[in-house]
């Protein structure tokens, strides 16, 4: 357990505090305030930013400390691979070919038994946070084989969509479409 008191200057904390050989906390007027991993080998600090705080955003960097992985801007938008997100979630990646799973967005249910879903829900039901539509992969066989199921709750009520009651279309694992 390591504890330190950071110096105060004019009501704000300033300076660098190195927590042994590992974590460095930077506060004050530095270009990048935040939490950093540092290697103290031969008194050389290799700054690998864990997160950096700037005036209008928080940046999370990769192990090398310079490659930005994610940014949260002051309005609450989040960018993954995107430095200027203009949506609640912007994901930018660069992949080529059809066989790669590098990049993209993956939704996975690790429970892994038949009839489990890996769902994505949608809702625009004013203020109650209800979901009225969903797309999900329903596992129907081994190795995650399954059907792509579309569900819509068309009832003007305070209930959420369910795959059990609101299925409107299914694309089976062999490509058959059931409406």
Tab-separated table of C-alpha atoms in Angstrom:
chain	number	residue	atom	x	y	z
A	1	UNK	CA	0.000	0.000	0.000
A	2	UNK	CA	1.405	3.423	-0.999
A	3	UNK	CA	0.029	6.774	0.081
A	4	UNK	CA	1.122	10.329	-0.649
A	5	UNK	CA	-0.146	13.846	-0.161
A	6	UNK	CA	0.000	15.950	-3.299
A	7	UNK	CA	1.037	19.607	-2.908
A	8	UNK	CA	-1.640	22.278	-3.236
A	9	UNK	CA	-1.081	25.575	-5.015
A	10	UNK	CA	-3.873	28.161	-5.132
A	11	UNK	CA	-6.508	25.534	-4.325
A	12	UNK	CA	-5.448	23.117	-7.068
A	13	UNK	CA	-3.091	20.179	-6.966
A	14	UNK	CA	0.039	20.573	-9.061
A	15	UNK	CA	3.103	18.575	-9.930
A	16	UNK	CA	4.098	15.007	-10.631
A	17	UNK	CA	3.909	12.202	-8.132
A	18	UNK	CA	5.548	8.925	-9.067
A	19	UNK	CA	4.110	5.936	-7.259
A	20	UNK	CA	7.218	3.731	-7.145
A	21	UNK	CA	7.982	1.952	-10.419
A	22	UNK	CA	4.637	1.978	-12.122
A	23	UNK	CA	1.979	4.663	-11.750
A	24	UNK	CA	2.545	8.386	-12.155
A	25	UNK	CA	-0.142	10.946	-11.385
A	26	UNK	CA	0.244	14.271	-13.217
A	27	UNK	CA	-1.791	17.257	-12.087
A	28	UNK	CA	-1.748	21.018	-12.631
A	29	UNK	CA	-0.838	22.797	-15.844
A	30	UNK	CA	0.915	19.986	-17.724
A	31	UNK	CA	0.026	19.439	-21.351
A	32	UNK	CA	-1.378	16.066	-20.403
A	33	UNK	CA	-2.783	15.708	-16.921
A	34	UNK	CA	-3.807	12.232	-15.950
A	35	UNK	CA	-2.662	8.838	-14.848
A	36	UNK	CA	0.358	7.279	-16.539
A	37	UNK	CA	2.269	4.045	-16.336
A	38	UNK	CA	5.997	4.656	-16.068
A	39	UNK	CA	8.921	2.273	-16.110
A	40	UNK	CA	11.601	3.264	-13.600
A	41	UNK	CA	14.243	0.984	-15.117
A	42	UNK	CA	17.557	2.887	-15.042
A	43	UNK	CA	15.553	5.965	-13.999
A	44	UNK	CA	14.030	6.158	-17.486
A	45	UNK	CA	10.325	6.902	-17.558
A	46	UNK	CA	8.475	5.506	-20.535
A	47	UNK	CA	5.145	7.276	-20.366
A	48	UNK	CA	2.345	4.990	-21.380
A	49	UNK	CA	-0.767	7.005	-20.734
A	50	UNK	CA	-3.613	5.250	-19.077
A	51	UNK	CA	-5.791	8.308	-19.462
A	52	UNK	CA	-5.135	11.959	-20.169
A	53	UNK	CA	-7.360	14.839	-19.184
A	54	UNK	CA	-7.509	17.922	-21.373
A	55	UNK	CA	-9.686	21.040	-21.109
A	56	UNK	CA	-12.618	19.576	-23.074
A	57	UNK	CA	-12.106	15.824	-23.106
A	58	UNK	CA	-10.628	12.702	-21.555
A	59	UNK	CA	-8.351	10.562	-23.702
A	60	UNK	CA	-7.419	6.946	-23.198
A	61	UNK	CA	-4.239	5.844	-24.912
A	62	UNK	CA	-2.686	2.542	-25.856
A	63	UNK	CA	0.387	1.062	-24.225
A	64	UNK	CA	2.814	3.266	-26.156
A	65	UNK	CA	1.241	6.369	-24.621
A	66	UNK	CA	0.752	8.123	-27.950
A	67	UNK	CA	-1.812	6.031	-29.832
A	68	UNK	CA	-5.230	7.229	-28.761
A	69	UNK	CA	-7.717	4.380	-28.326
A	70	UNK	CA	-10.786	6.198	-26.996
A	71	UNK	CA	-11.960	9.753	-26.276
A	72	UNK	CA	-14.865	11.113	-24.238
A	73	UNK	CA	-15.649	14.729	-25.152
A	74	UNK	CA	-17.260	17.311	-22.881
A	75	UNK	CA	-20.733	16.780	-24.408
A	76	UNK	CA	-20.635	13.087	-23.441
A	77	UNK	CA	-19.961	11.661	-26.911
A	78	UNK	CA	-17.559	8.714	-27.039
A	79	UNK	CA	-15.148	8.002	-29.870
A	80	UNK	CA	-13.361	4.681	-30.290
A	81	UNK	CA	-10.744	5.136	-32.979
A	82	UNK	CA	-12.358	8.550	-33.564
A	83	UNK	CA	-10.906	11.773	-32.141
A	84	UNK	CA	-13.913	14.027	-32.831
A	85	UNK	CA	-17.066	11.987	-32.088
A	86	UNK	CA	-20.313	13.703	-33.077
A	87	UNK	CA	-22.630	10.881	-31.928
A	88	UNK	CA	-23.142	9.249	-28.546
A	89	UNK	CA	-20.892	6.446	-29.836
A	90	UNK	CA	-18.651	6.749	-32.891
A	91	UNK	CA	-16.519	3.732	-33.800
A	92	UNK	CA	-13.976	4.102	-36.579
A	93	UNK	CA	-11.883	1.201	-37.818
A	94	UNK	CA	-9.959	0.273	-40.941
A	95	UNK	CA	-10.415	-3.304	-42.120
A	96	UNK	CA	-10.257	-4.844	-45.545
A	97	UNK	CA	-11.510	-8.139	-46.886
A	98	UNK	CA	-14.432	-10.255	-45.884
A	99	UNK	CA	-12.715	-12.796	-43.639
A	100	UNK	CA	-11.349	-10.491	-40.952
A	101	UNK	CA	-12.900	-9.901	-37.541
A	102	UNK	CA	-10.316	-7.274	-36.612
A	103	UNK	CA	-12.223	-4.126	-35.709
A	104	UNK	CA	-15.957	-3.640	-35.801
A	105	UNK	CA	-18.390	-4.087	-32.973
A	106	UNK	CA	-18.945	-7.495	-31.420
A	107	UNK	CA	-21.914	-8.455	-29.268
A	108	UNK	CA	-21.488	-11.863	-27.708
A	109	UNK	CA	-23.290	-13.896	-25.060
A	110	UNK	CA	-20.672	-16.062	-23.366
A	111	UNK	CA	-23.263	-18.284	-21.644
A	112	UNK	CA	-23.300	-20.450	-24.748
A	113	UNK	CA	-26.268	-22.820	-24.656
A	114	UNK	CA	-29.079	-23.313	-27.160
A	115	UNK	CA	-31.834	-20.671	-27.161
A	116	UNK	CA	-29.528	-17.978	-25.691
A	117	UNK	CA	-29.569	-14.576	-27.407
A	118	UNK	CA	-26.880	-12.035	-28.189
A	119	UNK	CA	-29.211	-9.019	-28.563
A	120	UNK	CA	-29.114	-5.398	-29.635
A	121	UNK	CA	-32.094	-3.347	-28.411
A	122	UNK	CA	-33.591	-0.093	-29.738
A	123	UNK	CA	-35.919	2.363	-28.038
A	124	UNK	CA	-37.355	5.837	-28.644
A	125	UNK	CA	-40.215	5.609	-26.152
A	126	UNK	CA	-40.174	9.128	-24.614
A	127	UNK	CA	-38.628	9.197	-21.186
A	128	UNK	CA	-39.404	5.696	-19.896
A	129	UNK	CA	-36.347	4.083	-21.528
A	130	UNK	CA	-38.461	1.238	-22.944
A	131	UNK	CA	-37.145	-0.770	-25.880
A	132	UNK	CA	-39.549	-1.468	-28.738
A	133	UNK	CA	-37.321	-3.225	-31.273
A	134	UNK	CA	-34.494	-5.745	-31.155
A	135	UNK	CA	-32.173	-7.760	-33.361
A	136	UNK	CA	-30.501	-10.802	-31.900
A	137	UNK	CA	-28.621	-13.958	-32.734
A	138	UNK	CA	-30.444	-16.911	-31.189
A	139	UNK	CA	-28.188	-19.896	-30.723
A	140	UNK	CA	-29.702	-22.997	-32.294
A	141	UNK	CA	-26.720	-25.348	-32.510
A	142	UNK	CA	-23.129	-26.084	-31.643
A	143	UNK	CA	-20.271	-23.605	-32.122
A	144	UNK	CA	-22.689	-20.668	-31.850
A	145	UNK	CA	-24.703	-21.523	-34.954
A	146	UNK	CA	-27.929	-19.568	-34.817
A	147	UNK	CA	-30.739	-17.608	-36.389
A	148	UNK	CA	-30.883	-13.842	-36.768
A	149	UNK	CA	-34.173	-12.794	-35.131
A	150	UNK	CA	-35.952	-9.442	-35.521
A	151	UNK	CA	-38.520	-8.391	-32.920
A	152	UNK	CA	-40.881	-5.379	-32.756
A	153	UNK	CA	-43.279	-4.427	-29.956
A	154	UNK	CA	-46.086	-2.527	-31.741
A	155	UNK	CA	-48.160	-2.103	-28.584
A	156	UNK	CA	-48.606	1.414	-27.262
A	157	UNK	CA	-47.843	0.333	-23.715
A	158	UNK	CA	-45.115	0.578	-21.115
A	159	UNK	CA	-43.589	-2.837	-21.884
A	160	UNK	CA	-40.277	-3.742	-23.481
A	161	UNK	CA	-39.884	-5.819	-26.614
A	162	UNK	CA	-39.255	-9.530	-26.056
A	163	UNK	CA	-38.039	-12.141	-28.496
A	164	UNK	CA	-40.524	-14.659	-27.085
A	165	UNK	CA	-43.609	-12.530	-27.839
A	166	UNK	CA	-42.648	-10.000	-30.511
A	167	UNK	CA	-40.722	-11.855	-33.234
A	168	UNK	CA	-41.551	-10.462	-36.703
A	169	UNK	CA	-38.841	-12.001	-38.884
A	170	UNK	CA	-36.138	-14.655	-38.723
A	171	UNK	CA	-33.227	-15.471	-40.994
A	172	UNK	CA	-32.124	-19.016	-40.256
A	173	UNK	CA	-28.524	-20.159	-40.149
A	174	UNK	CA	-28.956	-21.651	-43.669
A	175	UNK	CA	-30.390	-18.426	-45.110
A	176	UNK	CA	-34.105	-19.140	-45.091
A	177	UNK	CA	-36.241	-16.060	-44.337
A	178	UNK	CA	-39.349	-16.513	-42.194
A	179	UNK	CA	-41.826	-13.638	-41.852
